[in-house]
Short mmCIF file of C-alpha atoms and ligand atoms in Angstrom, two decimals:
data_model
loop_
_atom_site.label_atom_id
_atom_site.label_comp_id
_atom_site.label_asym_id
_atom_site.label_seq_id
_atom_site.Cartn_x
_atom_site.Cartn_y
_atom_site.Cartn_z
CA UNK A 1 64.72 86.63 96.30
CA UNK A 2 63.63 87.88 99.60
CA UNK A 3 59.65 89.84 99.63
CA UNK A 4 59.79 93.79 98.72
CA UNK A 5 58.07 95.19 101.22
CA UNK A 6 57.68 98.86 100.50
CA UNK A 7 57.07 98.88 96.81
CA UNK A 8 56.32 95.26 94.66
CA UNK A 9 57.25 96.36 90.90
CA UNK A 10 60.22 98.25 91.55
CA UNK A 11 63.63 98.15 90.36
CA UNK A 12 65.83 97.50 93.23
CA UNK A 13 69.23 96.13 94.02
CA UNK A 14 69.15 93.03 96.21
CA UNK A 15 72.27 91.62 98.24
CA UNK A 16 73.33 88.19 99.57
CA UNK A 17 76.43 87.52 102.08
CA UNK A 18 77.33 83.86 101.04
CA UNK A 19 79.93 84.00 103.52
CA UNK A 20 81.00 86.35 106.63
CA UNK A 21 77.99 87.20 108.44
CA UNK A 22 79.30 85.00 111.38
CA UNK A 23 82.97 84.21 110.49
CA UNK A 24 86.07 86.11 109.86
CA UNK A 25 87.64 85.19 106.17
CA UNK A 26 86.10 83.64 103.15
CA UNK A 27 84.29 86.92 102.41
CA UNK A 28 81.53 86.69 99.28
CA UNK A 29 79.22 89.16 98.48
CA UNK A 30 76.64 89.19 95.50
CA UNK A 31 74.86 92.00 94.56
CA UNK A 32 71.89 91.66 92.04
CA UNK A 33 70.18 94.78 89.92
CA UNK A 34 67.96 94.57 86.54
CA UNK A 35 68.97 91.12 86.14
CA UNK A 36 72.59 91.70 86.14
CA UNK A 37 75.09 90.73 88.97
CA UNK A 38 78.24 91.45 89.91
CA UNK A 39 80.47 89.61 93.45
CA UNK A 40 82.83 91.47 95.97
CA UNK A 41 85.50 89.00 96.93
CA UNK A 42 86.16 85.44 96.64
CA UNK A 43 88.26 85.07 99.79
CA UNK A 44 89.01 81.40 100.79
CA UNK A 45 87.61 80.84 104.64
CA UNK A 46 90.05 80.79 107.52
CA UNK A 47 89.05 77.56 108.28
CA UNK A 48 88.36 74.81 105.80
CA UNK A 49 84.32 73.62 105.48
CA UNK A 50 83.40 70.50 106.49
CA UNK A 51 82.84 69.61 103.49
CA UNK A 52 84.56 70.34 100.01
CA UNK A 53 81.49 71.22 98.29
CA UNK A 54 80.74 74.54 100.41
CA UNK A 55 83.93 75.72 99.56
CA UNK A 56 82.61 77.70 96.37
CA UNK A 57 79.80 79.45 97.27
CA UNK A 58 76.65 78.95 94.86
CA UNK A 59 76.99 81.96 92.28
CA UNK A 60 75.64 81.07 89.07
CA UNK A 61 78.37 81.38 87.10
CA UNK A 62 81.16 82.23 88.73
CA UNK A 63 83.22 79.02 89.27
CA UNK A 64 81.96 77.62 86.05
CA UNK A 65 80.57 78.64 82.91
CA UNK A 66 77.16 81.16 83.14
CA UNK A 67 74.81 82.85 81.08
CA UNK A 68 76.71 86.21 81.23
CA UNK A 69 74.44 87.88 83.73
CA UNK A 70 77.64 88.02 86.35
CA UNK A 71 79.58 91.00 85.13
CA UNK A 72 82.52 91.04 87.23
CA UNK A 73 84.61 90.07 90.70
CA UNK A 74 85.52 93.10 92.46
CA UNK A 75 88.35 91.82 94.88
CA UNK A 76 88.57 94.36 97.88
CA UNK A 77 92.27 94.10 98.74
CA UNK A 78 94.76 91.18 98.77
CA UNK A 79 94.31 89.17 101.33
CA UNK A 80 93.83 85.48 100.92
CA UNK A 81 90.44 85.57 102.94
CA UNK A 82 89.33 88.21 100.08
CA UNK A 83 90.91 86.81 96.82
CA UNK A 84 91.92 83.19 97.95
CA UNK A 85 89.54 81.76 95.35
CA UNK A 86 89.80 83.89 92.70
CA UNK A 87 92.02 81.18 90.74
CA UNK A 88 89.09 79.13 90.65
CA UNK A 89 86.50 81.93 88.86
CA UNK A 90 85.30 81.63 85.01
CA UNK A 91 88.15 83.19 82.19
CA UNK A 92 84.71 84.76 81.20
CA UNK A 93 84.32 86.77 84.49
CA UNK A 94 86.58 90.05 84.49
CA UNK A 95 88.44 90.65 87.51
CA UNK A 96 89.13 93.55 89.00
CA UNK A 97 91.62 94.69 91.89
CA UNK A 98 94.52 97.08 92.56
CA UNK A 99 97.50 97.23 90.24
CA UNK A 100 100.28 97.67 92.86
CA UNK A 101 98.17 94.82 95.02
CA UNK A 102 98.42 92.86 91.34
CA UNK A 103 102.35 93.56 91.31
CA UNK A 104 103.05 92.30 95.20
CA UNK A 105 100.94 88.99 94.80
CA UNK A 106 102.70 88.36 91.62
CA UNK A 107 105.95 88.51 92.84
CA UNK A 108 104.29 86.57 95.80
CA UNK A 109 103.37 83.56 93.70
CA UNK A 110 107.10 82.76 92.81
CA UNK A 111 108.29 82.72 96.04
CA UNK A 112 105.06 80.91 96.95
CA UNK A 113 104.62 78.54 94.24
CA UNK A 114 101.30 76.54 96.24
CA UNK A 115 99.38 79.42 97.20
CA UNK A 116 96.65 80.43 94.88
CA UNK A 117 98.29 82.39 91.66
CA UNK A 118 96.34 85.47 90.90
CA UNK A 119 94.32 85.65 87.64
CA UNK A 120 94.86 88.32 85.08
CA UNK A 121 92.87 91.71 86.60
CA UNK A 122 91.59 95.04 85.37
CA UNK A 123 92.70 97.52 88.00
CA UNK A 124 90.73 99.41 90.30
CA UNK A 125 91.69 103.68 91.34
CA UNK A 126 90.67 105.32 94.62
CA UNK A 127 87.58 107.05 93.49
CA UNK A 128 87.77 106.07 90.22
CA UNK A 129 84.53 104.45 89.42
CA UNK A 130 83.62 101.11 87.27
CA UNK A 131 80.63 101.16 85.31
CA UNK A 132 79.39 97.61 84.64
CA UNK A 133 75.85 97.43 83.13
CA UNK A 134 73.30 98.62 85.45
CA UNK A 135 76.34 98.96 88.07
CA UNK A 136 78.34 101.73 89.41
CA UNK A 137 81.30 100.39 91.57
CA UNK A 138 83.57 103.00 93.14
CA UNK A 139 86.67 101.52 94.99
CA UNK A 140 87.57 104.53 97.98
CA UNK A 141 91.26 103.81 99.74
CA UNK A 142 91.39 102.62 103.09
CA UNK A 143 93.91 101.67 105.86
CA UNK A 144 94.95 98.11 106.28
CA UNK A 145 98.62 97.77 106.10
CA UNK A 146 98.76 95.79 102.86
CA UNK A 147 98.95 97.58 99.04
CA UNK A 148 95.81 98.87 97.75
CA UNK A 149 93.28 98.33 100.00
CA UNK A 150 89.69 99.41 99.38
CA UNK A 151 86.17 100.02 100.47
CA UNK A 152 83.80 99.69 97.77
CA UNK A 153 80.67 101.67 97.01
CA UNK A 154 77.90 99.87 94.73
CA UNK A 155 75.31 102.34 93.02
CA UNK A 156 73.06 100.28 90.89
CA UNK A 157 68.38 100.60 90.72
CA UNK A 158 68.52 103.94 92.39
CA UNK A 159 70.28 102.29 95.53
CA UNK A 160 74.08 102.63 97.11
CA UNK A 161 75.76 100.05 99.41
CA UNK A 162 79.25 100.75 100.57
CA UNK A 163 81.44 97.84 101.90
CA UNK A 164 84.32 98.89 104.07
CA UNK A 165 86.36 96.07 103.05
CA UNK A 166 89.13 95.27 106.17
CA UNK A 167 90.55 98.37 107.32
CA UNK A 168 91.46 100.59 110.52
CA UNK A 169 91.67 103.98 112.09
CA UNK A 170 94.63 103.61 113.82
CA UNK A 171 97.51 103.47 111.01
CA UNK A 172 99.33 105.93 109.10
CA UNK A 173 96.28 106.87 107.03
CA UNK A 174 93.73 108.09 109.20
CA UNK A 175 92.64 110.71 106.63
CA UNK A 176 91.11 108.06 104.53
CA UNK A 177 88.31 107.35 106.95
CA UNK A 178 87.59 110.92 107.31
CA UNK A 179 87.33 111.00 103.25
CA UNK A 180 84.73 108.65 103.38
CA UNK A 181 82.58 109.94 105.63
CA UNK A 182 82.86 113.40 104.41
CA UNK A 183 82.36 112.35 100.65
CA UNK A 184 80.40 109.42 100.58
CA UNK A 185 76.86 110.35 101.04
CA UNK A 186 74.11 109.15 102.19
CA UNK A 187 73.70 105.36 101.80
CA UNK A 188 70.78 102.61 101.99
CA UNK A 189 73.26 99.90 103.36
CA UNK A 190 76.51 99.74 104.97
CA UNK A 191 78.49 96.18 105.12
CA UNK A 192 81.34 96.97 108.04
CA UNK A 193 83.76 94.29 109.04
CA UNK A 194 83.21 93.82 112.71
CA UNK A 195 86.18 91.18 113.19
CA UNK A 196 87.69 92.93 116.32
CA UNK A 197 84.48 92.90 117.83
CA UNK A 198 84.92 90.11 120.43
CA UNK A 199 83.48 88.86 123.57
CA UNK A 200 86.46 89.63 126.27
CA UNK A 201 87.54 93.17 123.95
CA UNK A 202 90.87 93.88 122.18
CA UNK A 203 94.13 92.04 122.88
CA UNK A 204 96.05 94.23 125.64
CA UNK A 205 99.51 93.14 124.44
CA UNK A 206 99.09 95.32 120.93
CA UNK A 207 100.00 98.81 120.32
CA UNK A 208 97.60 101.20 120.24
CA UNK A 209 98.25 102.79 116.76
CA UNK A 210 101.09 101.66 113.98
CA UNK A 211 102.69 105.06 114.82
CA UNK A 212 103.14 103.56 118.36
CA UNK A 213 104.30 100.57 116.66
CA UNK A 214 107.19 102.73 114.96
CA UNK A 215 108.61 104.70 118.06
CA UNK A 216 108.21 101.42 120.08
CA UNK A 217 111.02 100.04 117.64
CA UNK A 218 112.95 102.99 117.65
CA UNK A 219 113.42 102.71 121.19
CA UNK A 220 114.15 99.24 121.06
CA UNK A 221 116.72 99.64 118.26
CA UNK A 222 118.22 102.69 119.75
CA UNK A 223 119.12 101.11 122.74
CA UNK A 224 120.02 97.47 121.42
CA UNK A 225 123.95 96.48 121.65
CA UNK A 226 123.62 93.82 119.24
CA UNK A 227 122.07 92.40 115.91
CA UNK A 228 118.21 93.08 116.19
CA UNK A 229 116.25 90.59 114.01
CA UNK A 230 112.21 91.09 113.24
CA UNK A 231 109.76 89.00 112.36
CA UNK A 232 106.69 90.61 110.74
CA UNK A 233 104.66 89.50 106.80
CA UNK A 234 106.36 90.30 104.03
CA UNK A 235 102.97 91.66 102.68
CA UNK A 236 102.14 93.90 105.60
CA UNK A 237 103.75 97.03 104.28
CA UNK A 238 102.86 99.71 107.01
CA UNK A 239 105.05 97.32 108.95
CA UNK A 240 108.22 97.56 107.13
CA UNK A 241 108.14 101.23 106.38
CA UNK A 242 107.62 101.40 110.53
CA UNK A 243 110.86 99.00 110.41
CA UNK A 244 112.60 100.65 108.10
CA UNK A 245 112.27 104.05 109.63
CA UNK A 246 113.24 102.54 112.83
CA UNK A 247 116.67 101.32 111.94
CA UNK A 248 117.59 104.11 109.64
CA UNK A 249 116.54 106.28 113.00
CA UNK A 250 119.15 104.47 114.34
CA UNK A 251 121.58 104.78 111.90
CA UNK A 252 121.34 100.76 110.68
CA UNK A 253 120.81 99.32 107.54
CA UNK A 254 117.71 97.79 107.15
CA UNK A 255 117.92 93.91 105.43
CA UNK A 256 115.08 92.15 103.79
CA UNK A 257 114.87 88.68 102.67
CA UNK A 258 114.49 88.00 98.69
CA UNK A 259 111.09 87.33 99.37
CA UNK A 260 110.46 90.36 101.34
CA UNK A 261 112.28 92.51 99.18
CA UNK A 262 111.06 91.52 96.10
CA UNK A 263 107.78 92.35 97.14
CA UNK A 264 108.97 95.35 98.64
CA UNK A 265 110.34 96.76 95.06
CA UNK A 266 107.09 95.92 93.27
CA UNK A 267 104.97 98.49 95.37
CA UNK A 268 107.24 100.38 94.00
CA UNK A 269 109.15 101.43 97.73
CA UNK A 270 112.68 102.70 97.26
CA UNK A 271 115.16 99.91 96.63
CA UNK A 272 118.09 101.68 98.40
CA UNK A 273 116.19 101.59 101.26
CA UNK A 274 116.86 98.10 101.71
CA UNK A 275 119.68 95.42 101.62
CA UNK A 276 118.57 91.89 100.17
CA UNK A 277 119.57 88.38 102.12
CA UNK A 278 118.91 85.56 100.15
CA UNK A 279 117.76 82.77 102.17
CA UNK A 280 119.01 79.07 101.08
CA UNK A 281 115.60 78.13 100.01
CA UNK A 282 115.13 81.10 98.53
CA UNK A 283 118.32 80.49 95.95
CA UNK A 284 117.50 77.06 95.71
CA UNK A 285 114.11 78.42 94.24
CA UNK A 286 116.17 80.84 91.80
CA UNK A 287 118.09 77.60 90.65
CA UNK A 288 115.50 75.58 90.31
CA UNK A 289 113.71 77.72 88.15
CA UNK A 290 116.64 79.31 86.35
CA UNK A 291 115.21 82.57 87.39
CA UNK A 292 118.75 84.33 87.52
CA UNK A 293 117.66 87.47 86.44
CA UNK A 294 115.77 87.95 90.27
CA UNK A 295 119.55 88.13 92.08
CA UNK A 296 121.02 89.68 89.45
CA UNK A 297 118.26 92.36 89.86
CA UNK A 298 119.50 93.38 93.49
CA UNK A 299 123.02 91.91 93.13
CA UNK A 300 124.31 95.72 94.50
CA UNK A 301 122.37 95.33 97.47
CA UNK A 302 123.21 91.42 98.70
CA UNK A 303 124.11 90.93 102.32
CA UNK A 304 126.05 87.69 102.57
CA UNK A 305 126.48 85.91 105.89
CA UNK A 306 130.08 86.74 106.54
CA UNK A 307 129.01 90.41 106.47
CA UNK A 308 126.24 90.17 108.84
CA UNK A 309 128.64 87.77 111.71
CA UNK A 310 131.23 91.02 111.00
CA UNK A 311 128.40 94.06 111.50
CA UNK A 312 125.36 92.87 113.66
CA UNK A 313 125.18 95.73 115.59
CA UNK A 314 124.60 98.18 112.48
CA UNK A 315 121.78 95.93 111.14
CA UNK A 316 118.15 95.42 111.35
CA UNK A 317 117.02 91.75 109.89
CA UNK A 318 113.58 91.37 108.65
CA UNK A 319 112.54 87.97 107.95
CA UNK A 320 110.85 84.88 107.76
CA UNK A 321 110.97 82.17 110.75
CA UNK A 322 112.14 79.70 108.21
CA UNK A 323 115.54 81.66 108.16
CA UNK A 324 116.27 81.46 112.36
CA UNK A 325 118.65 78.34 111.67
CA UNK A 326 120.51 79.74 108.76
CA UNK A 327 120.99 82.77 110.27
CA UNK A 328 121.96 81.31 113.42
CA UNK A 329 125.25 80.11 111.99
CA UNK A 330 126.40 83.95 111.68
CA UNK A 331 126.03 84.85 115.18
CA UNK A 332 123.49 87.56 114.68
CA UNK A 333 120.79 86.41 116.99
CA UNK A 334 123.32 85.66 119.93
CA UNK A 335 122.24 87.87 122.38
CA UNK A 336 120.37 89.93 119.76
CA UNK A 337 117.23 92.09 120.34
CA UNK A 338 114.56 89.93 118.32
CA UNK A 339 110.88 92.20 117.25
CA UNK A 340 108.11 89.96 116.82
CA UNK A 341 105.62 92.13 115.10
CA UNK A 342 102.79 89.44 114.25
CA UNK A 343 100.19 87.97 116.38
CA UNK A 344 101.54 86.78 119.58
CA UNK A 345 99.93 83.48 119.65
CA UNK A 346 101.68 82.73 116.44
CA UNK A 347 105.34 82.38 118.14
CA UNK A 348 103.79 80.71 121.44
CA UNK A 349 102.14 78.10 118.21
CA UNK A 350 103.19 74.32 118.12
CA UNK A 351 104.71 74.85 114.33
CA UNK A 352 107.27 77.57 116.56
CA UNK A 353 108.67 75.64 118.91
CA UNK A 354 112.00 75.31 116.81
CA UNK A 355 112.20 78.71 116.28
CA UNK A 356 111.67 79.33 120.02
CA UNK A 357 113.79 77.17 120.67
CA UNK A 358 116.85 78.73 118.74
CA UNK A 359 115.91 81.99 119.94
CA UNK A 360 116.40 80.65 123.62
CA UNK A 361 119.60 79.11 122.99
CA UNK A 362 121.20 82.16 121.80
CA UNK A 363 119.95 84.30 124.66
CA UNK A 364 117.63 86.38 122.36
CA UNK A 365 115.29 88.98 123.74
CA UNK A 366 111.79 88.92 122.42
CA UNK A 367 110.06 92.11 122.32
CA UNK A 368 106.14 91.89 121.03
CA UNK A 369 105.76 94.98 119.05
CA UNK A 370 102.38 94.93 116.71
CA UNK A 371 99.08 96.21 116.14
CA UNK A 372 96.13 95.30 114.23
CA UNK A 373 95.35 95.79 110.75
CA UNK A 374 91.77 96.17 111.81
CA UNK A 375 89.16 98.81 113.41
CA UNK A 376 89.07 98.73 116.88
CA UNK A 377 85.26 98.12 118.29
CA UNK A 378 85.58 102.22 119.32
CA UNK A 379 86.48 103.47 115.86
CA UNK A 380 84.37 100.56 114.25
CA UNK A 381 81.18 102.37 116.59
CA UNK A 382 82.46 106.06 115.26
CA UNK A 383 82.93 105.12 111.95
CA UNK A 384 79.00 103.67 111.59
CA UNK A 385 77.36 106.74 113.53
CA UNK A 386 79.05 108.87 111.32
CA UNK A 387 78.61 106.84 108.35
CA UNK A 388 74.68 108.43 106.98
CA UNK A 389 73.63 105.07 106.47
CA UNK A 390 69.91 103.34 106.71
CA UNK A 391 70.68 99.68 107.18
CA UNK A 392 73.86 98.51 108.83
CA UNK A 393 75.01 94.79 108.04
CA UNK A 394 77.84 93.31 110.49
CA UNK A 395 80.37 91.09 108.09
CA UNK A 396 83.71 89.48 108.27
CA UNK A 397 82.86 89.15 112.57
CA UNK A 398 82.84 86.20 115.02
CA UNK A 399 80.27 88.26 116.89
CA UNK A 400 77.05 89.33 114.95
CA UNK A 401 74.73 89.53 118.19
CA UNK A 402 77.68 91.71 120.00
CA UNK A 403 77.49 93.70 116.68
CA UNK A 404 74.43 94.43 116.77
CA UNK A 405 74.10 95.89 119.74
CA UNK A 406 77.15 97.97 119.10
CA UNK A 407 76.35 99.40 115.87
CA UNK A 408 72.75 101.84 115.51
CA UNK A 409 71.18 100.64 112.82
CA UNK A 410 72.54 96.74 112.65
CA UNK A 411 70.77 94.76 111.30
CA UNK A 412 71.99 90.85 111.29
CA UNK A 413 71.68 88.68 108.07
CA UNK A 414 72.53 84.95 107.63
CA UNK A 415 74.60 83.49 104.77
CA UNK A 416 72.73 82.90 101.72
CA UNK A 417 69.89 85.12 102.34
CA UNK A 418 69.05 87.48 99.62
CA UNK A 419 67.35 90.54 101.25
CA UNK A 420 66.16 93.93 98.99
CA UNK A 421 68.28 97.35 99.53
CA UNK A 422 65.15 99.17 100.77
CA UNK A 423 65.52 102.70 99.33
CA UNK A 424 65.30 105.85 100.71
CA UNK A 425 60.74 106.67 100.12
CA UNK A 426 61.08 110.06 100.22
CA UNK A 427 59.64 111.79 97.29
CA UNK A 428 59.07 108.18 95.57
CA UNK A 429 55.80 107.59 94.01
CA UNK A 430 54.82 104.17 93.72
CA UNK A 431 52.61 103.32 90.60
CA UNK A 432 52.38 99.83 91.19
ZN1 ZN B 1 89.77 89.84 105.96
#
């Protein structure tokens, strides 16, 4: 473990980032007190490693069998570049991680039968802490569009270390970063995602807030003649209450895809909120697994094609890409108003080009309507002089040196390094 400058024989809690300190995804952070440890996230990296091996990072006894000094895996919200190896960890390590985040990737894994299943997980509560040997972990809510997002504060050796997590300012939940820094107290180290913190600043084409997001697609909606169709995640829930809202503002029904709305009735949103279209792979899935009871669950709110070629122009279609040729065949997206409310670059992508291509044909207008699910490098600056922290660590950024000079207090770390929380001296008496 790294030197301990300030006081030899002393307790403390010591950190390493195994990945994150210069990359976006694949977030893993181990935290180490009176022998004891305990990880934040096992995220699988954006990009694959070069080579297999460094796709585990080297915790003792996380991936494999240990000595029972790891105590637990504290997943910060579910996104794949937080949990995407948590399939892999030890039966022996507990897992922790929101119950309505537990419910959505669940229902996720059916639909998705190659992504990484979810273990088994003890749940986490805003501000309801976890108390793991010498370890205090206290999960706080923040903003990030998907179900149960958190930042999570570590107390262990006298020490506290808050991770943000991913999250923003600029969505419906803006109160949540002004509980934190009201309530959390003074800290030794703050971990803060820095991923929009780029050389060249934010993407002009994006909405400034989600809110802006919504009345952008009430507008749109309002004024459309024809079927409006939207692409956005399934998973990105501050999304499809925005959509939602925007086509009952406009007096349509809003329809989600099984997929979509499957997930959408595990956070537990109101089903008759929604009408369900059941994509052809989708019910070739529900055959194939004799998994009849998932139709016959929203059988009252089916949308069948022939319904949507009679009424475009008093619906709102959210779904996947995968559905533009099936949908095609009702007429919906001839000269429809289409929302794409994901990351531009995504539809101008290689794998789009059909789906571009279909749109084209049938005259469709693309609208980009979207915003980020993370801090923008002015609230990201707020939040950390606010923030009464000692040490500032940039994480989950492409941009560590821009970080640094951005944040007061940064202070930049490599992957693998173990360094010591230094704490707060005052009033400490050393008797080493
Ligand atoms: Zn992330």
């Amino acid at each position: 473990m790294g030197s301990r400058d300030w006081c030899p024989m002393e307790r403390v809690l010591a950190i390493r980032i195994h990945r994150g300190t210069h990359e976006v995804g694949g977030t893993c952070i181990e935290l180490a007190a009176d022998g004891e440890r305990i990880v934040l996230d096992a995220g699988m990296p954006m990009t694959p490693p070069r080579r297999c091996s460094d796709l585990l990072p080297d915790v003792p006894g996380l991936w494999a069998e240990g000595d029972g000094s790891l105590r637990g895996l504290f997943i910060s919200h579910p996104h794949p570049d937080h949990y995407g190896l948590a399939d892999l960890v030890d039966d022996d390590v507990p897992i922790f991680m929101g119950p309505r985040a537990q419910a959505v990737l669940r229902e996720s894994s059916f639909f998705i039968p190659w992504a990484p299943a979810f273990p088994p997980a003890l749940p986490l509560e805003h501000r309801v802490p976890v108390e793991l040997g010498p370890f205090t972990v206290t999960p706080w809510r923040v903003d990030h569009g998907a179900e149960d997002c958190f930042a999570l504060l570590v107390e262990a050796a006298g020490s506290r270390v808050l991770y943000s997590g991913d999250w923003r300012g600029h969505g419906p939940h803006p109160e949540t970063v002004e509980e934190i820094v009201a309530n959390v107290g003074r800290l030794d180290t703050l971990l803060v995602e820095g991923t929009r913190i780029e050389i060249g600043g934010d993407d002009h084409h994006i909405s400034p807030t989600e809110a802006a997001v919504e009345q952008a697609c009430v507008e749109l909606i309002a004024a459309a003649r024809r079927g409006v169709v939207a692409f956005a995640s399934a998973q990105n829930f501050d999304r499809l209450d925005s959509l939602q809202r925007a086509a009952h503002a406009a007096g349509r029904e809003f329809v989600l895809d099984l997929y979509a709305a499957s997930l959408w009735i595990a956070s537990g949103r109101p089903r008759d909120a929604i009408r369900v279209f059941a994509t052809r792979p989708q019910r070739r899935r529900i055959y194939e697994t004799e998994a009849f009871e998932r139709t016959r669950a929203v059988r009252d709110l089916r949308i069948f094609p022939e319904e949507i070629a009679e009424r475009p122009e008093e619906l709102v279609l959210c779904l996947r890409t995968s559905a533009v040729h099936e949908i095609e065949d009702t007429g919906v997206l001839l000269d429809a108003d289409v929302i794409w409310s994901m990351w531009e670059g995504y539809l101008q992508g290689e794998s789009m080009a059909s789906t571009r291509q279909v749109l084209r044909r049938n005259g469709a207008r693309v609208s980009f309507i979207h915003t980020s699910g993370h801090a923008t490098a002015t609230d990201l600056e707020a939040f950390v002089r606010r923030v009464d922290a000692r040490e500032v660590v940039p994480i989950h950024t492409r941009s560590p040196h821009i970080c640094a000079g951005t944040f007061p207090g940064a202070r930049l770390r490599t992957d693998g390094e173990w360094w010591d929380v230094a704490r707060e001296p005052e009033g400490h008496a050393c008797t080493a």
